[in-house]
Short mmCIF file of C-alpha atoms in Angstrom, two decimals:
data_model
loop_
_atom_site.label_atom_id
_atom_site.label_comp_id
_atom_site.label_asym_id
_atom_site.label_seq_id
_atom_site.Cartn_x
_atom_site.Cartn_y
_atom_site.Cartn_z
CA UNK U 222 17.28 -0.61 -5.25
CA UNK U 223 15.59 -3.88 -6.26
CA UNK U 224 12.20 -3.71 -6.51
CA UNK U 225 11.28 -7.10 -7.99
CA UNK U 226 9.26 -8.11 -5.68
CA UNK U 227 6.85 -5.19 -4.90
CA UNK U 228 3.19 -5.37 -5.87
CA UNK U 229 1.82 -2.71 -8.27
CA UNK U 230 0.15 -0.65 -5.36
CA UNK U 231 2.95 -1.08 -2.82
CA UNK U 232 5.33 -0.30 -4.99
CA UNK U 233 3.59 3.17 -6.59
CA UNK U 234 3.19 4.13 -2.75
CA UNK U 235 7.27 3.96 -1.88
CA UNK U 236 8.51 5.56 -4.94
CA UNK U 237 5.98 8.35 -5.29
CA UNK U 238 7.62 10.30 -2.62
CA UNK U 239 10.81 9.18 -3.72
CA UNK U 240 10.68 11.05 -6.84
CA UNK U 241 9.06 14.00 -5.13
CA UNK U 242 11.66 14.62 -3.00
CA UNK U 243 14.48 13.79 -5.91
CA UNK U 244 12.34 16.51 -8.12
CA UNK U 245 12.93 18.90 -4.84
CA UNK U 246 16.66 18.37 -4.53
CA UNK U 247 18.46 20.93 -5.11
CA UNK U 248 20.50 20.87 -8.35
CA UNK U 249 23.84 21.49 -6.78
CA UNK U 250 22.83 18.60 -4.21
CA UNK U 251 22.35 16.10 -7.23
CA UNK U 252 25.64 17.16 -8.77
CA UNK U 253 27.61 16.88 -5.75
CA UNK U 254 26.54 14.02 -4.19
CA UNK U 255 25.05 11.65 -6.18
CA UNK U 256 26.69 9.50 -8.69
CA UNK U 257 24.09 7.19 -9.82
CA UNK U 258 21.19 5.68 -8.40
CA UNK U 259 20.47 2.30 -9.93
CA UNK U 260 16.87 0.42 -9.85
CA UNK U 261 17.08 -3.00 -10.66
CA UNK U 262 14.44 -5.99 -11.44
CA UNK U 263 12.15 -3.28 -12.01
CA UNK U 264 9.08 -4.37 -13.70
CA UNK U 265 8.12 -3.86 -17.44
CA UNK U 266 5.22 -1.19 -16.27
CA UNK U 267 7.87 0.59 -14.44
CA UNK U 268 10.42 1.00 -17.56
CA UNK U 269 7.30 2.71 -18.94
CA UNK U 270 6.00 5.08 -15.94
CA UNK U 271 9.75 6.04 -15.57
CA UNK U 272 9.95 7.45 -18.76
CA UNK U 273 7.07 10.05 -18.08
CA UNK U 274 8.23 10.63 -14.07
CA UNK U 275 11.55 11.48 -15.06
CA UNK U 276 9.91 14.72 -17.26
CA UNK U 277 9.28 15.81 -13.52
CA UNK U 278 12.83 15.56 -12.46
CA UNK U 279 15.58 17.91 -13.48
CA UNK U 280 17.13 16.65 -16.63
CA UNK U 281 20.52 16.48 -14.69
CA UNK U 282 19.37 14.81 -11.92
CA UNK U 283 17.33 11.97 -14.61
CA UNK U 284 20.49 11.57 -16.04
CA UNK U 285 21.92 9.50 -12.50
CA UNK U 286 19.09 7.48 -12.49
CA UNK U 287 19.24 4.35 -14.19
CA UNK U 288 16.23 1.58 -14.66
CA UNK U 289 16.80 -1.51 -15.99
CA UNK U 290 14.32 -4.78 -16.57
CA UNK U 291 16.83 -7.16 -18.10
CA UNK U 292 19.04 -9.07 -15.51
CA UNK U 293 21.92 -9.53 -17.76
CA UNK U 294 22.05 -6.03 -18.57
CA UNK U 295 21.41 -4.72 -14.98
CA UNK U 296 24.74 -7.07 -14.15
CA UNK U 297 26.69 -5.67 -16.55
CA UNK U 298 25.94 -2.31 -15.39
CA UNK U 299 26.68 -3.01 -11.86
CA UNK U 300 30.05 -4.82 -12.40
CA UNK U 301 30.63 -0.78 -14.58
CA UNK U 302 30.14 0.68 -11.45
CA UNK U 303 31.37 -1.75 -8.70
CA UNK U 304 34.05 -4.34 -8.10
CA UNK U 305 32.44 -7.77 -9.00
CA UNK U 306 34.36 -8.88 -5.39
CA UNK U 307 32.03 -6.54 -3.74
CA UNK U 308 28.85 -6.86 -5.26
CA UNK U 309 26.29 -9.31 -4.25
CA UNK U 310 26.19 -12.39 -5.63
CA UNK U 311 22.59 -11.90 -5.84
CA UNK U 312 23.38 -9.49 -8.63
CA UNK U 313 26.12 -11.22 -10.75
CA UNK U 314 28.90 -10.40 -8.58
CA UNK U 315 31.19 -12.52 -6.28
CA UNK U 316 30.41 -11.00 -2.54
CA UNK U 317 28.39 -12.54 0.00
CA UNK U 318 24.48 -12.63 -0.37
CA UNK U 319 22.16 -10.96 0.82
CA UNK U 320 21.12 -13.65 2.81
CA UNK U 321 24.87 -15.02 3.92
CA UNK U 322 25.15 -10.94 5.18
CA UNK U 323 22.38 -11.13 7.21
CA UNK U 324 23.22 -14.28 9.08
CA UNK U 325 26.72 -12.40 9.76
CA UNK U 326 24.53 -10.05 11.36
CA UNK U 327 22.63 -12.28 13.26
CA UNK U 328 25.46 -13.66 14.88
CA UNK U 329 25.56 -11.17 18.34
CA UNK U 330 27.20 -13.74 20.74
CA UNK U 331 29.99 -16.24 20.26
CA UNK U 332 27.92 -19.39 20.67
CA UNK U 333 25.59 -17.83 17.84
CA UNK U 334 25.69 -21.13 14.84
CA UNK U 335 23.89 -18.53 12.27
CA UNK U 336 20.47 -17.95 11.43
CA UNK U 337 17.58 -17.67 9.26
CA UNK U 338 15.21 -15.40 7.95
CA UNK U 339 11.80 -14.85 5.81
CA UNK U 340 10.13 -12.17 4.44
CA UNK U 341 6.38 -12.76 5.08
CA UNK U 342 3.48 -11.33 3.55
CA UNK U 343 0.97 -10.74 6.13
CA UNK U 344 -2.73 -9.28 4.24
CA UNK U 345 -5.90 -8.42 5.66
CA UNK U 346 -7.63 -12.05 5.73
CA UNK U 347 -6.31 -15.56 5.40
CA UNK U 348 -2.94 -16.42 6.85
CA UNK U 349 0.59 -16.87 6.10
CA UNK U 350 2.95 -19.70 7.15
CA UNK U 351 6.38 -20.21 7.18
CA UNK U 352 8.03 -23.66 8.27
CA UNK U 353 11.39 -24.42 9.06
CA UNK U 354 14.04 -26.80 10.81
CA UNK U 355 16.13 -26.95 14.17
CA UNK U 356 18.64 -29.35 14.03
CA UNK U 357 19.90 -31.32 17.38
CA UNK U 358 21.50 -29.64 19.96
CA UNK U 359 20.63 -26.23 19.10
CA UNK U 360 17.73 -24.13 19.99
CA UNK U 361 15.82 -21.07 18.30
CA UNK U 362 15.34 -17.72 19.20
CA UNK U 363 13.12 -15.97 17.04
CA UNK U 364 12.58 -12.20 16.77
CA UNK U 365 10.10 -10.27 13.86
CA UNK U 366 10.93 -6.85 12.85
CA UNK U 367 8.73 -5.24 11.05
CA UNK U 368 6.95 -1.43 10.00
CA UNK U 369 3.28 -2.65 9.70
CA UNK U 370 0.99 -0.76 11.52
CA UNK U 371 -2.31 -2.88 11.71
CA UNK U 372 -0.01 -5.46 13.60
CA UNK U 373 -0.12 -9.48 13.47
CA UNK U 374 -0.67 -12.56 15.58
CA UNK U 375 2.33 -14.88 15.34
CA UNK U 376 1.71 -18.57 16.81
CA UNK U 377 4.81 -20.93 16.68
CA UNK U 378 4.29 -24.56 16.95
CA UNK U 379 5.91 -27.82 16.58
CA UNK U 380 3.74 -30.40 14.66
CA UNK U 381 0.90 -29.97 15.88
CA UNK U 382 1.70 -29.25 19.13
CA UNK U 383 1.33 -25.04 20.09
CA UNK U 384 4.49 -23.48 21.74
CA UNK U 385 3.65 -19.67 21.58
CA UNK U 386 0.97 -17.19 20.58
CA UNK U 387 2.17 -13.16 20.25
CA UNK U 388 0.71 -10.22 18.96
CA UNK U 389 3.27 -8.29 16.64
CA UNK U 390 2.57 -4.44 16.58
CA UNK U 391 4.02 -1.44 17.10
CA UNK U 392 4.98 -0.24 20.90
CA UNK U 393 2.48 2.78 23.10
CA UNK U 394 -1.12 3.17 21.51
CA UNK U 395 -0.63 1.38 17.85
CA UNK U 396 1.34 3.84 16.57
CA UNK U 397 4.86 2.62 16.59
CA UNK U 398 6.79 5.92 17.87
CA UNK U 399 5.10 7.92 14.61
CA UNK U 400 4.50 7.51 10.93
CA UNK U 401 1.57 7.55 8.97
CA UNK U 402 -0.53 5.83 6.57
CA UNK U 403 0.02 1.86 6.97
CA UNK U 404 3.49 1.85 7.75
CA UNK U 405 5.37 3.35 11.24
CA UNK U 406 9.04 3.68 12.86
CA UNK U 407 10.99 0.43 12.63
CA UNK U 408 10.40 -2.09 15.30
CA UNK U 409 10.56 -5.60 17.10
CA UNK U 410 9.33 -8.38 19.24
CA UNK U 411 11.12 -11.71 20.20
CA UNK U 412 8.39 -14.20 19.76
CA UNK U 413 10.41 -17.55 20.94
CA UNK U 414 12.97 -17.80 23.34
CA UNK U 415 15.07 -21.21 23.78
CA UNK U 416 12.93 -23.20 21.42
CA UNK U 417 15.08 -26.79 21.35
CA UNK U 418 15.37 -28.95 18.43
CA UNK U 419 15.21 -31.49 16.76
CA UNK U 420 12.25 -30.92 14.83
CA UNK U 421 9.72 -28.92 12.22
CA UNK U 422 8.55 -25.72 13.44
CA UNK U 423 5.83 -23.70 11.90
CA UNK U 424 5.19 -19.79 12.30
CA UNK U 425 1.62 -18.39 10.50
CA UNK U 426 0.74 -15.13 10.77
CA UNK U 427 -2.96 -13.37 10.48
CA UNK U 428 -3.48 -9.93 10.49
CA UNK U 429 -4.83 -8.12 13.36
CA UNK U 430 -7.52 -5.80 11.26
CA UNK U 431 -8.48 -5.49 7.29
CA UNK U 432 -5.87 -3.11 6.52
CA UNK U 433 -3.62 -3.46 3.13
CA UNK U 434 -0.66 -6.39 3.34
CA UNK U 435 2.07 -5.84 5.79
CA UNK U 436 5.30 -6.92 5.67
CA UNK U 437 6.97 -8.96 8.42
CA UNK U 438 10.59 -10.40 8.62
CA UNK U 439 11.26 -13.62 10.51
CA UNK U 440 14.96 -14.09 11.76
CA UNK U 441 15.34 -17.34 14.22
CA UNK U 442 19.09 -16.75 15.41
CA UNK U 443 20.52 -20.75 16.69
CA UNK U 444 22.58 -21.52 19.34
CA UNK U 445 23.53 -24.09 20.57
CA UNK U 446 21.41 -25.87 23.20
CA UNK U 447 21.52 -25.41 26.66
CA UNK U 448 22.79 -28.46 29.18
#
């Protein structure tokens, strides 16, 4: 798990029920099927609020976990437990990125020429913007996925010329299927169909009510442009 990039808050409110349910495993569950569970990039308050949250933990379940701060140590550690070939090069090894994987993904139909993707921040007020190229003869169809229950509004424009406006929010009455709190099921909405380049597009997001950030990923798969 990386967790570099988590802010203090966020992050408390993903692993807290984490280690809950790893203190409620049973012990002949943590022996049998875990190995080791690694947490990477993990912040220098987090070496330090591991070492009490692990007292809550059976002793041989703590033992699998492993936290580490220190990237050259973290890579060592990794390259211990996997085959540098199939670790991410985003963690010392020589696989594909995590970024190079998810183009693969991306890539659904045979005229598919990759893709790309941004993690945006979306929080209560201001806005957040994201801008990005389309080269000549290809076009853009862009899709956000996302678990953020308060929602966004997603505008896509070229100079300063608007192409689309969407709400992004979960499906049925706000509630995305379930969940609780400020996050629900997994879901999606194709903002931009056919979008043809050349040219600088910009997408900014603002969030639909005052609730805390929410987290929005921006994948634009290109083809290649219609005749």
């Amino acid at each position: 798990h990386n967790i570099a990039e988590f802010i203090i808050p966020r992050l408390c409110f993903l692993l807290l029920p984490l280690f809950s349910r790893c203190a409620s495993l049973p012990l002949y569950l943590g022996e049998q099927t875990l190995h080791c569970l690694v947490i990477v990039n993990a912040p220098g308050f987090f070496s330090f609020a591991w070492k009490l949250i692990k007292k809550f933990i059976d002793p041989r379940t703590a033992s699998k976990i492993e936290v580490y701060s220190s990237e050259k140590v973290q890579t060592k550690r990794l390259l211990e437990l996997i085959d540098g070939e199939q670790l991410s090069s985003d963690y010392g090894g020589t696989g594909p990125s995590q970024h190079e994987l998810l183009q693969r993904q991306a890539r659904t139909t045979p005229e598919s020429r990759g893709s790309l993707s941004e993690l945006m921040q979306v929080k209560g007020s201001g806005e957040t913007k994201f801008e990005f190229e389309v080269p000549a003869g290809e076009e853009i169809n862009v899709t956000i996925h996302s678990r953020a229950k308060a929602g966004a509004h997603f505008s896509l424009s070229k100079e300063s010329i608007m192409l689309k406006t969407t709400d992004v929010k979960p499906p049925g009455e706000g509630t995305g299927g379930g969940g609780k709190d400020n996050y629900v099921d997994p879901y999606r909405v194709e903002i931009a169909k056919n979008v043809r380049g050349p040219g600088t597009f910009h997408v900014t997001a603002k969030s639909l009510s005052k609730s805390p950030p929410g987290y929005y990923l921006f994948v634009g798969d290109l083809v290649e442009a219609r005749q």
